[in-house]
Short mmCIF file of C-alpha atoms in Angstrom, two decimals:
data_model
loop_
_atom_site.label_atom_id
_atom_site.label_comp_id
_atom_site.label_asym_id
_atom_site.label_seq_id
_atom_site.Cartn_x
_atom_site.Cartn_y
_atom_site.Cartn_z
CA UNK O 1 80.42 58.76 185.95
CA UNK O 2 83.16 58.40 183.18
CA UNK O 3 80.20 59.68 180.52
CA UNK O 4 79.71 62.77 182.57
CA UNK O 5 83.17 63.79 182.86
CA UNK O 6 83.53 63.11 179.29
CA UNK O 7 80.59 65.56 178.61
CA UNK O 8 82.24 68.10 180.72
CA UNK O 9 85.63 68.39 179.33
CA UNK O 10 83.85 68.58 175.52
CA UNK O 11 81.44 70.69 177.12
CA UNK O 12 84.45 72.91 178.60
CA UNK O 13 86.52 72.50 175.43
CA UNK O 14 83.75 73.66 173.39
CA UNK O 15 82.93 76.75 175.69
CA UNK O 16 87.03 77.21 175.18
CA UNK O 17 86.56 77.28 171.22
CA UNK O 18 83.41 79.28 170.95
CA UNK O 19 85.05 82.05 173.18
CA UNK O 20 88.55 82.10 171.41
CA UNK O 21 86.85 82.60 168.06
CA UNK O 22 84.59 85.44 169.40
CA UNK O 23 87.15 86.80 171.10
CA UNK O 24 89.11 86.66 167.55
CA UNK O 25 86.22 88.26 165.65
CA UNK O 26 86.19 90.84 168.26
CA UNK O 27 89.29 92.20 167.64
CA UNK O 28 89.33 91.94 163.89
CA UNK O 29 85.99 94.07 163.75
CA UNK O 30 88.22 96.86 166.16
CA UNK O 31 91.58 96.42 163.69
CA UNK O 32 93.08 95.22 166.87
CA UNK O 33 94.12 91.15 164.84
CA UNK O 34 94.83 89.92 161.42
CA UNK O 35 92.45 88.35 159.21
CA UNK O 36 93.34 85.42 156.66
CA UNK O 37 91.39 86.13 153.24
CA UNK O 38 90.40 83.38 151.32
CA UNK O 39 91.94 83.44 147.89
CA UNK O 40 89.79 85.53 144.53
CA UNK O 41 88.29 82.30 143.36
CA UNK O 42 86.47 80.95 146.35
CA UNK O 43 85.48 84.83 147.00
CA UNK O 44 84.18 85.14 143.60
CA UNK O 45 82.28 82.09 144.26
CA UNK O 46 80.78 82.76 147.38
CA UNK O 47 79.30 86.26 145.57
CA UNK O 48 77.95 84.40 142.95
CA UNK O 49 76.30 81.59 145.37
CA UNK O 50 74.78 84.69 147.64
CA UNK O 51 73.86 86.49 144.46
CA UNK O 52 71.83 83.28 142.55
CA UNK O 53 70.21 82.31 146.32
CA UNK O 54 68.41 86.23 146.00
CA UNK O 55 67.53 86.36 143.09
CA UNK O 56 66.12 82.81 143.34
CA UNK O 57 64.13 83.62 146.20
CA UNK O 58 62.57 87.05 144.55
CA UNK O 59 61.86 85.15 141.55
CA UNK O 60 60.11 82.39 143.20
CA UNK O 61 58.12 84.24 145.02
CA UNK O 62 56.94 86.46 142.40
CA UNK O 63 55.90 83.53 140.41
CA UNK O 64 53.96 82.18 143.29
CA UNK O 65 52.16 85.76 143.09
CA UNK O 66 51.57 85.35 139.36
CA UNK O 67 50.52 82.04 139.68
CA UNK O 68 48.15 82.87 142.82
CA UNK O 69 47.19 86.70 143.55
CA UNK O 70 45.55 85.13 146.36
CA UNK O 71 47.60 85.66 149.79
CA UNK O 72 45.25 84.08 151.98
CA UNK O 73 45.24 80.89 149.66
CA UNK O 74 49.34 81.15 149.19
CA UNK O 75 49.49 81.07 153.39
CA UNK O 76 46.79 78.35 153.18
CA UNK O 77 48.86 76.15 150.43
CA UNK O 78 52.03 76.87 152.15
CA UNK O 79 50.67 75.54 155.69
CA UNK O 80 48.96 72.36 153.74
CA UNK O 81 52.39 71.86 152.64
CA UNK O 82 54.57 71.92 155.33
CA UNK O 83 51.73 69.47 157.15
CA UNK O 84 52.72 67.06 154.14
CA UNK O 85 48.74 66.88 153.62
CA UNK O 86 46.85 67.90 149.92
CA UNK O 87 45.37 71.21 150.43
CA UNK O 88 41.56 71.06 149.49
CA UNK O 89 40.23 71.77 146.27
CA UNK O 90 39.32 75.48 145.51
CA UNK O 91 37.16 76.48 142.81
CA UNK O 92 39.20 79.53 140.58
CA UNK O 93 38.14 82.76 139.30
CA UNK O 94 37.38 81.73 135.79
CA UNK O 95 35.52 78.38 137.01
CA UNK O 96 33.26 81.12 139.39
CA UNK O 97 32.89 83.66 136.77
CA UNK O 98 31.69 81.00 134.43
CA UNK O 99 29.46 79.21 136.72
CA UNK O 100 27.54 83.00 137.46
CA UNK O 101 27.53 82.86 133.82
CA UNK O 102 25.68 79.59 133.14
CA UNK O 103 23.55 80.14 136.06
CA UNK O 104 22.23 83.74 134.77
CA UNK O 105 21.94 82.23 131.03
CA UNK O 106 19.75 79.55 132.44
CA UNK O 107 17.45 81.83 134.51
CA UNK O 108 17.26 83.87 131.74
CA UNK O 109 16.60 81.26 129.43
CA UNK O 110 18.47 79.26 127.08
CA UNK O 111 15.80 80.21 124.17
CA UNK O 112 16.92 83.49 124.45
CA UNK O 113 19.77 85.34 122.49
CA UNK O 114 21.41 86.68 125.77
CA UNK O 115 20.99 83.88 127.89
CA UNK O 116 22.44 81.23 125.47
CA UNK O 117 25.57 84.00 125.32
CA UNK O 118 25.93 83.67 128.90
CA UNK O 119 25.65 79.99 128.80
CA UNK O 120 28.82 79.47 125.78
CA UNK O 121 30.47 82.27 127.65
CA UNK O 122 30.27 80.12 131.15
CA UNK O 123 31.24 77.07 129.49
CA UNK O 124 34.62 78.96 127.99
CA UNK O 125 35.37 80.91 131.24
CA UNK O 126 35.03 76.80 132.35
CA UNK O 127 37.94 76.12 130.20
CA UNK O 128 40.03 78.77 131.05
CA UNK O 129 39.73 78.23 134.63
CA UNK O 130 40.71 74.43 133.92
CA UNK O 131 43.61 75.70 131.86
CA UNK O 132 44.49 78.02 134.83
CA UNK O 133 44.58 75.22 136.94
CA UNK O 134 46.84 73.12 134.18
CA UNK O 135 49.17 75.95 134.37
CA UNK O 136 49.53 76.14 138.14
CA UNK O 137 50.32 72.51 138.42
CA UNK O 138 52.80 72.18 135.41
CA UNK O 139 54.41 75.45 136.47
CA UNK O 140 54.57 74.33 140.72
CA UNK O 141 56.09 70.83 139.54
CA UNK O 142 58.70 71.60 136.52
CA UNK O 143 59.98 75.54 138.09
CA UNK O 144 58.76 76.20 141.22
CA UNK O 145 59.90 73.13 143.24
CA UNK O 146 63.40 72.99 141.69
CA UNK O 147 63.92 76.89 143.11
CA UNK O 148 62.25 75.69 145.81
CA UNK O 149 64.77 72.61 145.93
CA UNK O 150 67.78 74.93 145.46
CA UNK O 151 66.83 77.30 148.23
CA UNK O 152 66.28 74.42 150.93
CA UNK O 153 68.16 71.87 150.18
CA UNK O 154 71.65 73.00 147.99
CA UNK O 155 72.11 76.19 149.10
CA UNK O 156 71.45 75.76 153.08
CA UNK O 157 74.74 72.98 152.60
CA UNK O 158 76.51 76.18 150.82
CA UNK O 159 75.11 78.06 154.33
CA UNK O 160 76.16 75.28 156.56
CA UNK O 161 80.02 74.67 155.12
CA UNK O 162 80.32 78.50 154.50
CA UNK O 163 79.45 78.93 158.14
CA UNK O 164 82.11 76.13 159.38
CA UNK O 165 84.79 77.77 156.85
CA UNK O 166 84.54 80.87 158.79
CA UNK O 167 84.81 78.93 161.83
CA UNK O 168 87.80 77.25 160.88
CA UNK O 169 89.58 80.93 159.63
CA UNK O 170 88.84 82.05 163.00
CA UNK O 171 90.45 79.17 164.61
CA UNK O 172 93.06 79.54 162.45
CA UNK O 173 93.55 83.38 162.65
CA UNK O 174 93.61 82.53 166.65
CA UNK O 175 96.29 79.79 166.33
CA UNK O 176 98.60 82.56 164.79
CA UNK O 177 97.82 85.21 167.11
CA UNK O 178 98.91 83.00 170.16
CA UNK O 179 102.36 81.46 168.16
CA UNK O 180 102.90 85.52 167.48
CA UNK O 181 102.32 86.18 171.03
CA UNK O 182 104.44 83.13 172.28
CA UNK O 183 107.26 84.28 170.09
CA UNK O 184 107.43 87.33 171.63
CA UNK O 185 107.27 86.70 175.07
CA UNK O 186 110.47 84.20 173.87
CA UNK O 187 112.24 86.89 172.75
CA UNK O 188 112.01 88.93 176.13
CA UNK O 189 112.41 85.78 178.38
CA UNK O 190 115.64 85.07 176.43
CA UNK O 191 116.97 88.45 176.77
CA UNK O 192 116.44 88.19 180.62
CA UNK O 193 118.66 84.86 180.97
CA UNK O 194 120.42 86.58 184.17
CA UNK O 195 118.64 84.08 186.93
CA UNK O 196 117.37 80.93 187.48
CA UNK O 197 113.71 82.17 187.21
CA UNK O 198 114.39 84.15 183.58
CA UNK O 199 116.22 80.29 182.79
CA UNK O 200 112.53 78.64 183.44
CA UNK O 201 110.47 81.81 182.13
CA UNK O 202 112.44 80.78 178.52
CA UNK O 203 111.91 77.07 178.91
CA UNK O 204 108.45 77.42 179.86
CA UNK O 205 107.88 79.98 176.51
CA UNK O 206 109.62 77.51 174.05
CA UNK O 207 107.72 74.50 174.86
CA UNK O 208 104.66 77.44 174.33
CA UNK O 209 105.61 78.46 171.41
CA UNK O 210 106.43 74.49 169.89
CA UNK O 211 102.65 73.93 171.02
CA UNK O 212 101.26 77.06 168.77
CA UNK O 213 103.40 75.31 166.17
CA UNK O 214 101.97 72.06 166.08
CA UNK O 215 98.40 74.32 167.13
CA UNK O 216 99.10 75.89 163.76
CA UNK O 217 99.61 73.36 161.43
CA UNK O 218 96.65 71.86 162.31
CA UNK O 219 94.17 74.46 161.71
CA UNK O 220 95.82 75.39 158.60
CA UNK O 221 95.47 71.51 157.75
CA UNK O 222 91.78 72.02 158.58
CA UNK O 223 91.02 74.76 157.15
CA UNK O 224 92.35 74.59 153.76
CA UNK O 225 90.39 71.33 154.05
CA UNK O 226 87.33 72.88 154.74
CA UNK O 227 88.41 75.16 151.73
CA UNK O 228 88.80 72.75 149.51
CA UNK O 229 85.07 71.41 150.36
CA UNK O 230 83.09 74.70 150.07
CA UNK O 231 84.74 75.35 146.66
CA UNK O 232 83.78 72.31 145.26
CA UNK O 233 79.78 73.00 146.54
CA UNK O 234 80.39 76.54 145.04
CA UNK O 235 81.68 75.37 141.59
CA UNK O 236 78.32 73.29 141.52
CA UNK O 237 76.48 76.62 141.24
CA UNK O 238 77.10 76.73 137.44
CA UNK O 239 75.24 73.31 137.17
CA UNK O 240 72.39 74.80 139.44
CA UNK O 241 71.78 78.02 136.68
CA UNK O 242 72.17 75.05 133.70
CA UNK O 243 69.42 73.56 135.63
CA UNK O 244 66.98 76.48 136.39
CA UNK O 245 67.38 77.25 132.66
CA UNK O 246 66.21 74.16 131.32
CA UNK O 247 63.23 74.68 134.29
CA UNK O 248 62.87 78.31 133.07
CA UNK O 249 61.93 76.93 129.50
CA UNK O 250 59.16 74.47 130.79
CA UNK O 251 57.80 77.25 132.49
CA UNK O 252 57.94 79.29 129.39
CA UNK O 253 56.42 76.52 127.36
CA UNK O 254 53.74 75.99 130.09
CA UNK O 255 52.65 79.81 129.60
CA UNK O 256 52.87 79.51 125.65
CA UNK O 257 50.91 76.56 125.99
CA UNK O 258 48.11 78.07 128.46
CA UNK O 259 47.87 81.31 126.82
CA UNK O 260 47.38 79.43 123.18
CA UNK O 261 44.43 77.57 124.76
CA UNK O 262 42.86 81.04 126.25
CA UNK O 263 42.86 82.53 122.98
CA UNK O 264 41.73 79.45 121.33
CA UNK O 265 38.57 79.26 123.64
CA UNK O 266 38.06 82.79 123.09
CA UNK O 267 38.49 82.87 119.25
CA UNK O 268 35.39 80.01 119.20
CA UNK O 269 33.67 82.04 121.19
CA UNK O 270 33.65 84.85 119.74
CA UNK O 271 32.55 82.90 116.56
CA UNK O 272 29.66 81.49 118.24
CA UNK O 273 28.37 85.00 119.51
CA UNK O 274 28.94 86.38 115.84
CA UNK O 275 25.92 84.31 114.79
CA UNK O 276 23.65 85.57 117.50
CA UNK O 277 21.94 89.37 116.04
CA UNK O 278 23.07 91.89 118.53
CA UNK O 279 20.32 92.08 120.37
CA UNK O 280 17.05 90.19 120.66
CA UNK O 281 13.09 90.62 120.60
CA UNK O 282 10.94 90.78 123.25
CA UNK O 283 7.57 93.07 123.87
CA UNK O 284 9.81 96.43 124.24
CA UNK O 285 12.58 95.66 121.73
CA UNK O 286 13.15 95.84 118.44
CA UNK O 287 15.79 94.25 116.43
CA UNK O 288 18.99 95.84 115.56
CA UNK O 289 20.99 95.12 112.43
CA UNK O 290 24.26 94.12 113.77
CA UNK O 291 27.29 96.59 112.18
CA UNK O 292 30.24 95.23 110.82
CA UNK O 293 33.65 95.15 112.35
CA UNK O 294 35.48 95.90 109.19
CA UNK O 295 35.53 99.28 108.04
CA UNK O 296 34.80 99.27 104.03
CA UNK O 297 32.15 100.92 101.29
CA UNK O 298 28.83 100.88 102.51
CA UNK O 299 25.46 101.75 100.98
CA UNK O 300 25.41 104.72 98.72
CA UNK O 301 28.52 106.84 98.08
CA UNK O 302 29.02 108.84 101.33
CA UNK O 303 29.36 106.61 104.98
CA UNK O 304 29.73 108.45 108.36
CA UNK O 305 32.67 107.24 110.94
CA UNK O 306 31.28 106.83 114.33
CA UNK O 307 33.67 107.49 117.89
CA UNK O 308 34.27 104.15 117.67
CA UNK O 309 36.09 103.81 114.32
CA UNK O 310 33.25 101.56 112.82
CA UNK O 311 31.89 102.93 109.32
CA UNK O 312 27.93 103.42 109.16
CA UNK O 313 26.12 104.04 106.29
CA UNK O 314 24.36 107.60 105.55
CA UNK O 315 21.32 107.99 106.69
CA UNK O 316 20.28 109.49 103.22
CA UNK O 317 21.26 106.44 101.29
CA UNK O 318 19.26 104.29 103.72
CA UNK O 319 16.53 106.61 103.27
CA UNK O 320 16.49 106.53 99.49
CA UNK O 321 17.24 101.97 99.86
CA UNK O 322 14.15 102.01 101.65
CA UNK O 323 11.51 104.10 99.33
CA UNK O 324 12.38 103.14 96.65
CA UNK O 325 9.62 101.35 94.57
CA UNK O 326 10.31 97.74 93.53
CA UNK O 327 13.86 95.24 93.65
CA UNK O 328 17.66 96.06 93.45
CA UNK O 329 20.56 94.80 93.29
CA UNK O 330 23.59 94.80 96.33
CA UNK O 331 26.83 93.12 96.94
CA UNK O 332 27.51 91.97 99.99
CA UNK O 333 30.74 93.47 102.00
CA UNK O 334 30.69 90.96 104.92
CA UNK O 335 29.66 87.31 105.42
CA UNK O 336 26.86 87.08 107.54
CA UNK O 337 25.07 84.18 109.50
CA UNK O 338 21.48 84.09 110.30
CA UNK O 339 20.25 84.26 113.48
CA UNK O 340 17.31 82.37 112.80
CA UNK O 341 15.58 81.12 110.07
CA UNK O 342 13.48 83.98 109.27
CA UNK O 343 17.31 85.39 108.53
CA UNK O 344 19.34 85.45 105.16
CA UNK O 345 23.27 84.29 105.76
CA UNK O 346 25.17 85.94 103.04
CA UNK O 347 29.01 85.77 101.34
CA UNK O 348 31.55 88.66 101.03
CA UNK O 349 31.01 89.93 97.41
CA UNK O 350 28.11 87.95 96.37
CA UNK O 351 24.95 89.78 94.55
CA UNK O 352 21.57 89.00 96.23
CA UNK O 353 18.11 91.09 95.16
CA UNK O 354 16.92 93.04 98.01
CA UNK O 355 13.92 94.76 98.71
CA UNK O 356 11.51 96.69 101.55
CA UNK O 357 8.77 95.17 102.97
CA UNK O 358 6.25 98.04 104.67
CA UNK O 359 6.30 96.91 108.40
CA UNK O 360 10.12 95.67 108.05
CA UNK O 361 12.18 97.43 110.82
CA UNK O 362 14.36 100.18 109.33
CA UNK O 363 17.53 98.69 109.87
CA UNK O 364 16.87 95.53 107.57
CA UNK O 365 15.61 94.73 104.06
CA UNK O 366 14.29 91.58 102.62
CA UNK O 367 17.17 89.58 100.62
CA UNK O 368 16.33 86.99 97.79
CA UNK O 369 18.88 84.58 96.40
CA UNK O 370 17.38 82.31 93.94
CA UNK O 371 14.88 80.75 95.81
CA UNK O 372 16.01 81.58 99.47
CA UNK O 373 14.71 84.33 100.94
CA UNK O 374 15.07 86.35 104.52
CA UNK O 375 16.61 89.46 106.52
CA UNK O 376 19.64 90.81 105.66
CA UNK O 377 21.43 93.86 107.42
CA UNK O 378 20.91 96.49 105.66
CA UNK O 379 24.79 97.46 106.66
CA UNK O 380 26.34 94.60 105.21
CA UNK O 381 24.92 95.50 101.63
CA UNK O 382 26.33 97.99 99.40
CA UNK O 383 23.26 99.11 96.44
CA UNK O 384 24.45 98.61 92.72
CA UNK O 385 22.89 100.95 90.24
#
């Protein structure tokens, strides 16, 4: 029985608070009651706490974006997450792309020019989408979960104690309305000291007004207490930016990192399909002499720029290369690998003896260097008189 009349009266006294402070918010919204400010510093602060926690959030959740395009698998990561359980596996982009890739190459056949492309460019989509995944963790563990940290955990104790400051200015604020209105009605009971009634009116209003005294001094007490505490969570925002910068370089040195391995992969790879001629042989093809990516002298004295910036030789000079009777000399403008063995590889600026074999497709010659002999692109040559 005592319990439940204890739980009353708080219950009561706590229905008393909440309505005194609304009523005090009330009237400073209308103009109608004064409102403490808190001093520039702890103002300042509170901006700069409200400012970081925004900008956090926006930032956070763009990287998420970056790091997954994916909203369905964000909302799916997000749920696995707040059910504390791992989220399953998922095969990425790059991983799918290159699987297709390897799969294709190997229907098509590994034997064959384009289907051993597809397989080394599977295997390096592969990588990437392993590198992907490297990023997502390093970046989710050394940036992401300290904003995340920040935004849950630090700044929801700013919320909380920010919140209870404004309760306490409100109790305070109150306290001073009711000593100003005690005061007053003081002053009019003591002008009205005529009877015995005015007499108790002005007893009655001093022992009021000692009570919003004492009322006073302890919200003030409590509130520049509560002060005192959110200030000293504020100041800590400085230490939380120190923080997110050293997180902000991890992340920066995860990208470097993953974006060094991409173009690594892709640098090997595209040195692995520079050996392979640019197209291959079957019953309907021919073979095409690959063209050079460099744009330099090329056979004869005249060369034709194509739409896509690449210089081809004239088709007189090739014309003239092929009929004539007998050997010649060329330099070479390009290193070149063979294909296969029926193929010639060749140095920048070494001389070879080069000839036309009847048959030979047009876009070739046959090459001779001491006692190696094969193909060479007729492109990568340049004819010495």
């Amino acid at each position: 029985m005592n319990i439940m009349d204890f739980n009353v009266k708080k219950l009561a006294a706590d229905a008393g608070t909440f309505l005194s402070r609304a009523v005090q918010f009330t009237e400073e919204k209308l103009g109608q009651a004064e409102k403490t400010e808190l001093d520039a510093h702890l103002e300042n602060l509170l901006s700069k706490a409200e400012c970081t926690k925004i900008w956090t959030e926006k930032i956070m959740k763009q990287t998420e974006v970056l790091l997954q395009p994916n909203p369905n698998a964000r909302i799916e990561e997000f749920v696995y997450e707040k059910l504390d359980r791992k989220a399953p596996s998922r095969i990425n982009n790059p991983e799918l792309l290159g699987q297709y890739m390897i799969d294709a190459g190997t229907e098509f056949g590994p034997g064959t020019a384009y289907g051993n492309a597809l397989i080394k460019c599977g295997e390096t989509q592969k990588r990437i989408g392993t590198a992907d995944r490297e990023l997502i963790q390093t970046s989710a563990l050394n940036f992401l979960t300290p904003l995340r940290n920040f935004i849950e955990g630090d700044y929801k104790t700013i919320a909380k104690e920010r919140k209870l400051l404004q309760n306490k200015r409100l109790d305070l604020d109150a306290a001073k309305t009711r000593l100003k209105k005690a005061k007053a009605a003081e002053t009019r009971a003591s002008q009205l000291n005529s009877a015995r009634l005015e007499g108790d009116n002005n007893m009655i209003w001093a022992e009021e007004v000692t009570k919003s005294e004492q009322e006073l001094r302890i919200t003030q007490s409590e509130f520049d207490r509560q002060a005192e505490i959110t200030r000293l969570l504020l100041e800590g925002i400085s230490s939380t930016h120190a923080h997110h910068l050293r997180c902000l370089n991890d992340f920066v040195e995860a990208q470097m990192t993953y974006y060094a391995q991409c173009y690594q992969y892709m640098l090997d790879l595209q040195k692995q399909l520079g050996s392979f001629p640019s197209s291959y042989c079957n019953n309907n093809q021919t073979s095409v002499a690959p063209v050079p990516s460099a744009s330099s002298n090329v056979i004869g004295s005249s060369a034709l720029t194509s739409t896509s910036g690449l210089v081809i030789a004239s088709p007189t000079n090739l014309i003239d290369l092929k009929e004539c009777s007998g050997s010649r000399k060329a330099r070479v403008l390009y290193d070149y690998d063979a294909a296969n063995s029926s193929e010639l590889s060749l140095l920048a600026d070494e001389v070879i003896t080069v000839f036309s074999v009847v048959g030979m497709d047009s876009d070739w010659l046959m090459g001779e260097r001491g006692n190696q002999k094969g193909r060479v692109p007729i492109t990568y040559l340049e004819l010495l008189n």
